[in-house]
Short mmCIF file of N, CA, C and O in Angstrom, two decimals:
data_model
loop_
_atom_site.label_atom_id
_atom_site.label_comp_id
_atom_site.label_asym_id
_atom_site.label_seq_id
_atom_site.Cartn_x
_atom_site.Cartn_y
_atom_site.Cartn_z
N MET A 1 32.25 122.55 25.87
CA MET A 1 33.50 123.22 25.59
C MET A 1 34.01 123.81 27.03
O MET A 1 33.11 124.22 27.85
N ARG A 2 35.18 123.87 27.26
CA ARG A 2 35.63 124.43 28.43
C ARG A 2 35.98 125.84 28.56
O ARG A 2 36.06 126.43 27.60
N THR A 3 35.41 126.55 29.71
CA THR A 3 35.58 128.04 29.86
C THR A 3 36.95 128.27 30.03
O THR A 3 37.75 127.52 30.87
N LYS A 4 37.63 129.18 29.44
CA LYS A 4 39.05 129.53 29.67
C LYS A 4 39.07 131.05 30.48
O LYS A 4 38.22 131.88 30.09
N TYR A 5 39.93 131.13 31.30
CA TYR A 5 40.05 132.49 32.08
C TYR A 5 41.41 133.00 31.62
O TYR A 5 42.34 132.32 31.71
N ARG A 6 41.46 134.38 31.46
CA ARG A 6 42.79 134.93 31.40
C ARG A 6 43.07 135.72 32.68
O ARG A 6 42.28 136.27 33.26
N THR A 7 44.31 135.61 32.92
CA THR A 7 44.77 136.36 34.09
C THR A 7 46.18 136.73 34.02
O THR A 7 46.89 136.37 33.16
N ALA A 8 46.51 137.71 34.90
CA ALA A 8 47.77 138.25 34.76
C ALA A 8 48.55 138.12 36.22
O ALA A 8 47.83 138.27 37.31
N VAL A 9 49.86 137.86 36.24
CA VAL A 9 50.45 137.66 37.51
C VAL A 9 51.72 138.64 37.46
O VAL A 9 52.44 138.72 36.66
N THR A 10 51.73 139.32 38.74
CA THR A 10 52.81 140.20 38.86
C THR A 10 53.85 139.65 39.86
O THR A 10 53.48 139.11 40.85
N LEU A 11 55.08 139.41 39.45
CA LEU A 11 56.20 138.83 40.07
C LEU A 11 57.38 139.69 40.38
O LEU A 11 57.67 140.54 39.69
N PRO A 12 57.96 139.19 41.40
CA PRO A 12 59.14 140.12 41.89
C PRO A 12 60.20 139.80 40.65
O PRO A 12 60.08 138.67 40.21
N VAL A 13 60.96 140.75 40.44
CA VAL A 13 62.06 140.66 39.34
C VAL A 13 62.75 139.47 39.64
O VAL A 13 63.11 138.75 38.54
N GLU A 14 63.24 139.20 40.85
CA GLU A 14 64.04 138.00 41.16
C GLU A 14 63.40 136.74 40.76
O GLU A 14 64.04 135.76 40.19
N VAL A 15 61.90 136.54 40.90
CA VAL A 15 61.37 135.36 40.71
C VAL A 15 61.19 135.26 39.09
O VAL A 15 61.23 134.18 38.52
N ALA A 16 60.80 136.42 38.47
CA ALA A 16 60.60 136.51 36.90
C ALA A 16 62.00 136.08 36.35
O ALA A 16 62.10 135.29 35.36
N ASP A 17 63.10 136.49 36.91
CA ASP A 17 64.43 135.97 36.28
C ASP A 17 64.72 134.50 36.56
O ASP A 17 65.30 133.89 35.61
N LEU A 18 64.24 133.90 37.79
CA LEU A 18 64.30 132.62 37.85
C LEU A 18 63.53 131.83 36.90
O LEU A 18 63.97 130.82 36.43
N LEU A 19 62.36 132.09 36.65
CA LEU A 19 61.51 131.69 35.79
C LEU A 19 62.09 131.73 34.38
O LEU A 19 61.94 130.57 33.55
N LYS A 20 62.52 132.79 33.98
CA LYS A 20 63.12 132.87 32.79
C LYS A 20 64.18 132.04 32.52
O LYS A 20 64.39 131.35 31.35
N ASN A 21 65.23 131.89 33.53
CA ASN A 21 66.06 131.04 33.63
C ASN A 21 65.74 129.32 33.44
O ASN A 21 66.24 128.77 32.52
N VAL A 22 64.84 129.09 34.12
CA VAL A 22 64.12 127.74 34.06
C VAL A 22 63.50 127.61 32.58
O VAL A 22 63.87 126.51 31.93
N SER A 23 62.87 128.70 31.94
CA SER A 23 62.33 128.61 30.78
C SER A 23 63.40 128.24 29.78
O SER A 23 63.20 127.33 28.75
N GLU A 24 64.51 129.00 29.76
CA GLU A 24 65.64 128.77 28.86
C GLU A 24 66.14 127.28 28.76
O GLU A 24 66.58 126.94 27.85
N LYS A 25 66.22 126.79 30.08
CA LYS A 25 66.77 125.49 30.17
C LYS A 25 66.11 124.35 29.98
O LYS A 25 66.51 123.40 29.43
N THR A 26 64.64 124.54 29.92
CA THR A 26 63.81 123.48 29.87
C THR A 26 63.26 123.51 28.28
O THR A 26 62.49 122.66 27.87
N GLY A 27 63.24 124.66 27.80
CA GLY A 27 62.43 124.96 26.50
C GLY A 27 61.02 125.36 26.69
O GLY A 27 60.28 125.28 25.62
N LYS A 28 60.45 125.28 28.00
CA LYS A 28 59.09 125.61 28.18
C LYS A 28 58.75 127.14 28.33
O LYS A 28 59.82 127.90 28.82
N SER A 29 57.81 127.60 28.01
CA SER A 29 57.39 129.03 28.11
C SER A 29 57.27 129.33 29.76
O SER A 29 56.85 128.40 30.42
N VAL A 30 57.51 130.49 30.06
CA VAL A 30 57.26 130.93 31.54
C VAL A 30 56.02 130.69 31.75
O VAL A 30 55.41 130.09 32.88
N ASN A 31 54.88 131.10 30.92
CA ASN A 31 53.42 130.83 31.34
C ASN A 31 53.27 129.12 31.52
O ASN A 31 52.41 128.90 32.30
N SER A 32 53.88 128.38 30.82
CA SER A 32 53.56 127.00 30.93
C SER A 32 54.26 126.50 32.22
O SER A 32 53.61 125.75 32.99
N ILE A 33 55.27 127.07 32.61
CA ILE A 33 55.97 126.71 33.79
C ILE A 33 55.14 127.10 35.10
O ILE A 33 54.76 126.39 36.06
N VAL A 34 54.57 128.30 35.01
CA VAL A 34 53.66 128.92 36.11
C VAL A 34 52.38 128.06 36.17
O VAL A 34 52.05 127.61 37.05
N ILE A 35 51.70 127.65 34.95
CA ILE A 35 50.61 126.92 34.92
C ILE A 35 50.68 125.52 35.43
O ILE A 35 50.07 125.11 36.37
N ASP A 36 51.71 124.78 35.15
CA ASP A 36 52.27 123.51 35.64
C ASP A 36 52.38 123.63 37.07
O ASP A 36 52.03 122.66 37.76
N SER A 37 52.95 124.62 37.61
CA SER A 37 53.40 124.85 39.11
C SER A 37 51.95 125.00 39.84
O SER A 37 51.85 124.54 40.85
N CYS A 38 51.13 125.64 39.22
CA CYS A 38 49.81 125.99 39.84
C CYS A 38 49.06 124.62 39.88
O CYS A 38 48.36 124.30 40.86
N LEU A 39 49.09 123.86 38.89
CA LEU A 39 48.42 122.69 38.72
C LEU A 39 48.77 121.65 39.87
O LEU A 39 48.05 121.09 40.58
N VAL A 40 50.16 121.53 39.94
CA VAL A 40 50.68 120.65 41.09
C VAL A 40 50.32 121.20 42.35
O VAL A 40 49.80 120.49 43.28
N TYR A 41 50.33 122.37 42.69
CA TYR A 41 49.89 123.13 43.88
C TYR A 41 48.54 122.74 44.41
O TYR A 41 48.18 122.29 45.31
N LEU A 42 47.63 122.99 43.29
CA LEU A 42 46.17 122.83 43.48
C LEU A 42 45.93 121.43 43.76
O LEU A 42 45.12 121.16 44.59
N LYS A 43 46.67 120.35 43.12
CA LYS A 43 46.41 118.90 43.16
C LYS A 43 46.60 118.51 44.87
O LYS A 43 45.94 117.96 45.50
N GLU A 44 47.89 119.12 45.18
CA GLU A 44 48.22 118.79 46.48
C GLU A 44 47.22 119.62 47.66
O GLU A 44 46.89 118.99 48.67
N PHE A 45 46.83 120.74 47.13
CA PHE A 45 45.88 121.54 48.14
C PHE A 45 44.57 120.72 48.31
O PHE A 45 43.86 120.68 49.22
N LYS A 46 44.07 120.35 47.22
CA LYS A 46 42.75 119.56 47.20
C LYS A 46 42.91 118.30 47.89
O LYS A 46 42.12 117.82 48.60
N LYS A 47 44.17 117.68 47.79
CA LYS A 47 44.37 116.46 48.64
C LYS A 47 44.21 116.88 50.14
O LYS A 47 43.67 115.96 50.99
N ASP A 48 44.91 117.92 50.58
CA ASP A 48 45.10 118.32 51.93
C ASP A 48 43.89 118.74 52.51
O ASP A 48 43.60 118.75 53.67
N TYR A 49 43.13 119.41 51.60
CA TYR A 49 41.79 120.08 52.14
C TYR A 49 40.68 119.60 51.26
O TYR A 49 39.88 120.46 50.79
N PRO A 50 40.28 118.29 51.28
CA PRO A 50 39.25 117.89 50.50
C PRO A 50 37.91 118.39 50.78
O PRO A 50 36.88 118.60 49.83
N PHE A 51 37.66 118.72 52.25
CA PHE A 51 36.28 119.22 52.51
C PHE A 51 35.97 120.48 51.68
O PHE A 51 34.95 120.89 51.77
N LEU A 52 36.99 121.37 51.37
CA LEU A 52 36.83 122.40 50.68
C LEU A 52 36.16 122.39 49.23
O LEU A 52 35.68 123.21 48.69
N PHE A 53 36.22 121.13 48.79
CA PHE A 53 35.76 120.68 47.32
C PHE A 53 34.72 119.85 47.37
O PHE A 53 34.26 119.30 46.44
N SER A 54 34.10 119.65 48.57
CA SER A 54 32.72 118.55 48.70
C SER A 54 31.56 119.36 48.13
O SER A 54 31.65 120.61 48.12
N ASP A 55 30.86 118.64 47.60
CA ASP A 55 29.46 119.19 47.11
C ASP A 55 28.44 119.41 48.28
O ASP A 55 27.50 118.60 48.30
N THR A 56 28.52 120.37 49.11
CA THR A 56 27.63 120.61 50.17
C THR A 56 26.94 121.88 49.84
O THR A 56 27.53 122.75 49.05
N GLU A 57 25.82 122.12 50.41
CA GLU A 57 25.11 123.35 50.15
C GLU A 57 25.94 124.57 50.75
O GLU A 57 26.61 124.66 51.67
N GLY A 58 25.99 125.60 49.93
CA GLY A 58 26.85 126.81 50.13
C GLY A 58 27.94 126.75 49.41
O GLY A 58 28.61 127.97 49.22
N ASN A 59 28.37 125.77 48.85
CA ASN A 59 29.69 125.82 47.91
C ASN A 59 29.30 126.18 46.37
O ASN A 59 28.56 125.40 45.93
N ASN A 60 29.91 127.17 45.95
CA ASN A 60 29.58 127.67 44.60
C ASN A 60 30.93 127.41 43.75
O ASN A 60 31.53 128.18 43.31
N HIS A 61 31.02 126.04 43.52
CA HIS A 61 32.15 125.69 42.45
C HIS A 61 31.56 124.50 41.69
O HIS A 61 30.64 123.83 42.09
N GLU A 62 32.27 124.14 40.71
CA GLU A 62 32.08 123.02 39.92
C GLU A 62 33.09 121.90 40.30
O GLU A 62 34.32 122.21 40.29
N SER A 63 32.70 120.72 40.88
CA SER A 63 33.37 119.77 41.09
C SER A 63 34.00 118.89 39.87
O SER A 63 33.05 118.50 39.15
N LYS A 64 35.15 118.69 39.66
CA LYS A 64 35.34 118.01 38.37
C LYS A 64 36.36 116.80 38.85
O LYS A 64 37.11 116.86 39.73
#
């Protein structure tokens, strides 16, 4: 079973309004848009900095 983490994000009003607008136009929830955006960012980040995700001594993460 996967572990799930709950988190909260505080956004400037302007960003929240933009997300709400995108949500209304796409039919996706604001949470879904934020999560999708984070996944895209993390995928690119991992591609740009693969050494941060290597399984070497001293790294305390699960590589998937």
